[in-house]
Short mmCIF file of C-alpha atoms and ligand atoms in Angstrom, two decimals:
data_model
loop_
_atom_site.label_atom_id
_atom_site.label_comp_id
_atom_site.label_asym_id
_atom_site.label_seq_id
_atom_site.Cartn_x
_atom_site.Cartn_y
_atom_site.Cartn_z
CA UNK A 1 20.75 5.54 27.66
CA UNK A 2 19.85 3.56 24.39
CA UNK A 3 16.43 2.55 24.21
CA UNK A 4 14.15 0.53 21.88
CA UNK A 5 10.63 1.20 20.86
CA UNK A 6 8.60 -1.97 20.80
CA UNK A 7 5.56 -1.97 18.76
CA UNK A 8 3.14 -4.71 19.63
CA UNK A 9 0.89 -6.50 17.06
CA UNK A 10 0.00 -3.70 14.90
CA UNK A 11 -1.57 -5.95 12.58
CA UNK A 12 -4.93 -5.85 10.42
CA UNK A 13 -6.92 -8.25 12.16
CA UNK A 14 -6.82 -6.16 15.43
CA UNK A 15 -7.73 -3.14 13.54
CA UNK A 16 -10.93 -1.88 12.11
CA UNK A 17 -13.02 -4.68 10.21
CA UNK A 18 -10.16 -7.19 11.37
CA UNK A 19 -11.10 -10.49 12.70
CA UNK A 20 -10.40 -9.70 16.27
CA UNK A 21 -10.83 -5.78 15.82
CA UNK A 22 -10.10 -3.64 19.03
CA UNK A 23 -11.96 -0.89 19.50
CA UNK A 24 -10.47 2.30 18.00
CA UNK A 25 -7.55 0.31 17.20
CA UNK A 26 -6.53 2.18 13.88
CA UNK A 27 -6.04 5.30 16.25
CA UNK A 28 -2.54 3.82 17.67
CA UNK A 29 -1.26 3.86 14.07
CA UNK A 30 -0.48 7.37 13.98
CA UNK A 31 0.90 7.29 17.51
CA UNK A 32 3.26 4.47 16.39
CA UNK A 33 4.46 6.61 13.51
CA UNK A 34 5.10 9.68 15.56
CA UNK A 35 7.06 7.44 18.28
CA UNK A 36 8.98 5.81 15.37
CA UNK A 37 10.14 9.21 14.08
CA UNK A 38 11.39 10.24 17.36
CA UNK A 39 13.39 6.99 17.83
CA UNK A 40 14.66 7.06 14.48
CA UNK A 41 16.02 10.64 15.05
CA UNK A 42 17.71 9.51 18.14
CA UNK A 43 19.32 6.64 16.60
CA UNK A 44 17.42 3.93 18.47
CA UNK A 45 16.07 0.68 17.03
CA UNK A 46 12.40 -0.03 16.57
CA UNK A 47 11.10 -3.69 16.70
CA UNK A 48 7.72 -4.91 15.70
CA UNK A 49 5.88 -7.95 17.07
CA UNK A 50 3.54 -9.84 14.97
CA UNK A 51 0.83 -12.40 16.35
CA UNK A 52 1.71 -15.16 13.66
CA UNK A 53 -0.54 -18.43 13.99
CA UNK A 54 -0.92 -21.50 11.78
CA UNK A 55 -4.38 -22.05 10.79
CA UNK A 56 -4.73 -25.16 13.13
CA UNK A 57 -4.10 -23.06 16.17
CA UNK A 58 -5.89 -24.23 19.01
CA UNK A 59 -6.38 -20.92 20.80
CA UNK A 60 -9.00 -20.64 17.77
CA UNK A 61 -12.58 -21.42 19.27
CA UNK A 62 -13.28 -23.35 16.00
CA UNK A 63 -10.28 -25.56 16.53
CA UNK A 64 -11.38 -26.27 19.91
CA UNK A 65 -14.84 -26.89 19.76
CA UNK A 66 -15.83 -23.70 21.43
CA UNK A 67 -17.38 -20.14 21.06
CA UNK A 68 -15.17 -17.25 20.77
CA UNK A 69 -15.02 -15.21 23.99
CA UNK A 70 -15.46 -18.31 26.08
CA UNK A 71 -12.87 -19.62 28.54
CA UNK A 72 -11.42 -22.92 28.58
CA UNK A 73 -8.09 -24.81 29.20
CA UNK A 74 -5.29 -25.45 26.83
CA UNK A 75 -2.22 -27.20 27.64
CA UNK A 76 -2.85 -26.81 31.36
CA UNK A 77 -3.39 -23.22 31.12
CA UNK A 78 -6.49 -20.93 31.24
CA UNK A 79 -7.43 -20.00 27.60
CA UNK A 80 -9.68 -17.23 26.10
CA UNK A 81 -11.08 -18.93 22.89
CA UNK A 82 -10.53 -16.40 20.13
CA UNK A 83 -11.94 -15.94 16.60
CA UNK A 84 -9.43 -17.03 13.72
CA UNK A 85 -7.16 -14.18 13.72
CA UNK A 86 -3.42 -13.46 12.63
CA UNK A 87 -2.90 -16.37 10.27
CA UNK A 88 0.58 -16.56 8.69
CA UNK A 89 0.82 -14.95 5.54
CA UNK A 90 -2.59 -13.67 5.52
CA UNK A 91 -3.68 -10.08 4.96
CA UNK A 92 -4.99 -10.13 8.45
CA UNK A 93 -1.74 -11.01 9.87
CA UNK A 94 0.11 -8.18 7.95
CA UNK A 95 1.09 -4.90 9.52
CA UNK A 96 -1.49 -2.01 9.00
CA UNK A 97 -0.74 -0.67 5.65
CA UNK A 98 -0.46 3.01 7.21
CA UNK A 99 2.28 2.16 9.74
CA UNK A 100 5.71 3.49 8.34
CA UNK A 101 7.51 0.10 8.13
CA UNK A 102 10.69 1.41 6.73
CA UNK A 103 11.84 2.32 10.24
CA UNK A 104 11.53 -1.09 11.68
CA UNK A 105 15.01 -2.90 12.17
CA UNK A 106 13.59 -6.15 13.66
CA UNK A 107 10.44 -8.20 13.47
CA UNK A 108 9.40 -10.89 16.18
CA UNK A 109 7.02 -13.44 15.55
CA UNK A 110 5.04 -15.46 18.24
CA UNK A 111 2.23 -17.93 18.47
CA UNK A 112 3.42 -20.27 15.71
CA UNK A 113 3.07 -23.34 17.96
CA UNK A 114 -0.48 -24.77 17.67
CA UNK A 115 -0.63 -26.02 21.33
CA UNK A 116 0.02 -22.89 23.22
CA UNK A 117 -0.87 -19.31 22.99
CA UNK A 118 1.69 -16.63 23.12
CA UNK A 119 0.65 -12.94 24.25
CA UNK A 120 4.02 -11.83 25.40
CA UNK A 121 6.94 -11.06 22.84
CA UNK A 122 9.18 -12.91 24.91
CA UNK A 123 7.95 -16.19 25.85
CA UNK A 124 4.71 -18.42 25.28
CA UNK A 125 1.88 -18.35 27.90
CA UNK A 126 3.62 -21.32 29.77
CA UNK A 127 7.06 -19.77 29.41
CA UNK A 128 8.11 -23.15 27.72
CA UNK A 129 9.89 -21.41 25.04
CA UNK A 130 11.43 -18.19 24.18
CA UNK A 131 11.51 -15.62 21.11
CA UNK A 132 14.57 -14.04 20.10
CA UNK A 133 13.68 -10.86 21.52
CA UNK A 134 15.77 -11.08 24.90
CA UNK A 135 18.88 -12.29 23.19
CA UNK A 136 18.44 -9.44 20.74
CA UNK A 137 18.08 -6.75 23.03
CA UNK A 138 21.08 -7.93 24.77
CA UNK A 139 23.04 -8.12 21.78
CA UNK A 140 22.18 -4.69 21.25
CA UNK A 141 23.11 -3.57 24.70
CA UNK A 142 19.59 -2.12 25.12
CA UNK A 143 17.91 -2.19 28.83
CA UNK A 144 14.92 0.21 28.33
CA UNK A 145 11.92 -0.45 26.36
CA UNK A 146 9.25 1.83 25.15
CA UNK A 147 6.11 -0.15 24.33
CA UNK A 148 2.81 0.65 22.50
CA UNK A 149 0.26 -1.45 20.58
CA UNK A 150 -2.62 -3.86 20.59
CA UNK A 151 -4.10 -5.36 22.84
CA UNK A 152 -3.60 -3.53 26.03
CA UNK A 153 -5.04 -6.38 28.20
CA UNK A 154 -3.32 -9.32 26.41
CA UNK A 155 -0.18 -8.86 24.44
CA UNK A 156 1.14 -5.44 25.56
CA UNK A 157 0.25 -6.55 29.36
CA UNK A 158 2.32 -9.73 29.23
CA UNK A 159 4.95 -8.28 27.11
CA UNK A 160 5.50 -5.36 29.77
CA UNK A 161 5.23 -7.93 32.69
CA UNK A 162 7.84 -10.22 31.09
CA UNK A 163 10.14 -7.22 30.32
CA UNK A 164 10.02 -6.07 33.99
CA UNK A 165 10.66 -9.79 35.25
CA UNK A 166 13.78 -9.80 32.97
CA UNK A 167 15.00 -6.68 34.38
CA UNK A 168 14.11 -4.12 31.68
CA UNK A 169 12.79 -0.74 32.47
CA UNK A 170 9.55 -0.23 30.66
CA UNK A 171 7.57 2.91 29.62
CA UNK A 172 4.17 2.16 28.05
CA UNK A 173 2.62 4.82 26.05
CA UNK A 174 -1.02 4.69 26.95
CA UNK A 175 -2.48 6.62 24.14
CA UNK A 176 -0.74 4.09 21.67
CA UNK A 177 -2.65 1.21 23.27
CA UNK A 178 -6.12 -0.07 22.99
CA UNK A 179 -7.59 -3.11 24.57
CA UNK A 180 -9.90 -5.90 23.76
CA UNK A 181 -12.07 -5.53 26.98
CA UNK A 182 -13.89 -8.70 27.45
CA UNK A 183 -14.92 -6.76 30.72
CA UNK A 184 -15.33 -3.36 30.36
CA UNK A 185 -12.34 -2.29 32.69
CA UNK A 186 -9.82 -4.90 31.56
CA UNK A 187 -7.48 -2.12 29.92
CA UNK A 188 -7.81 -0.06 33.04
CA UNK A 189 -6.66 -2.96 35.07
CA UNK A 190 -4.08 -3.94 32.97
CA UNK A 191 -2.55 -0.47 33.17
CA UNK A 192 -2.74 -0.43 36.98
CA UNK A 193 -1.16 -4.03 37.10
CA UNK A 194 1.66 -2.74 34.59
CA UNK A 195 2.20 0.10 36.80
CA UNK A 196 2.33 -1.77 40.29
CA UNK A 197 5.09 -4.03 38.77
CA UNK A 198 7.16 -1.19 37.88
CA UNK A 199 6.26 -0.04 34.47
CA UNK A 200 6.01 3.87 33.89
CA UNK A 201 2.66 4.82 32.04
CA UNK A 202 3.37 7.76 29.78
CA UNK A 203 1.72 9.29 26.93
CA UNK A 204 3.33 10.18 23.35
CA UNK A 205 3.86 13.71 23.90
CA UNK A 206 5.97 12.84 27.14
CA UNK A 207 8.81 11.24 24.58
C1 VGL B 1 -3.62 -10.90 21.06
C2 VGL B 1 -5.69 -12.17 21.53
C3 VGL B 1 -5.31 -13.08 20.93
C4 VGL B 1 -3.15 -9.40 21.09
C5 VGL B 1 -3.13 -12.07 20.33
O1 VGL B 1 -2.07 -9.25 20.29
O2 VGL B 1 -3.08 -8.82 22.29
N1 VGL B 1 -4.91 -10.95 21.81
N2 VGL B 1 -3.84 -13.18 20.16
ZN1 ZN B 2 -3.37 -14.54 18.69
#
């Protein structure tokens, strides 16, 4: 079966010294490079998602009169207020410099609408609009995704849950994910939730 590798938000702002640095986030870059090597050898496509916000995005605490890490409401949806991160065309929004980008055949941008946040690579948080990912996978005849990236408890989790709802099989490479963990066990809970909805939690060495 033809599979695709989906690399979620491997951007500088989620890595060491980034604006929304995820603990040990850099560690997943080596895992991503090894997974890409395998997929490339098998002739399977590699997709990278990018969190891609305009500077006036309302998920940024400063743009909503709130403090980073607090919870509020945006457009009728529960919203964590984030520090300014992944602003379009800034170095923080660039893919990590050690990521072997030559293997990426498709980029998916999300989070451009300032009025709504967008964790999943498929839809915004209100499922009001879709990215081109589902259509692209369909056009490539891909029904199986192998997923890793940042952050386990946000963009990875919601991407995996949407993939399952859309009927894809989903393997999540656990050692290729790191979480924000606003609560200490958020990542652990996210893995359990993904597994309970049908995702297979695997390690790089299982590929
Ligand atoms: C993400 C918080 C805000 C993520 C993106 O990539 O998981 N988290 N924007
Ligand atoms: Zn974001």
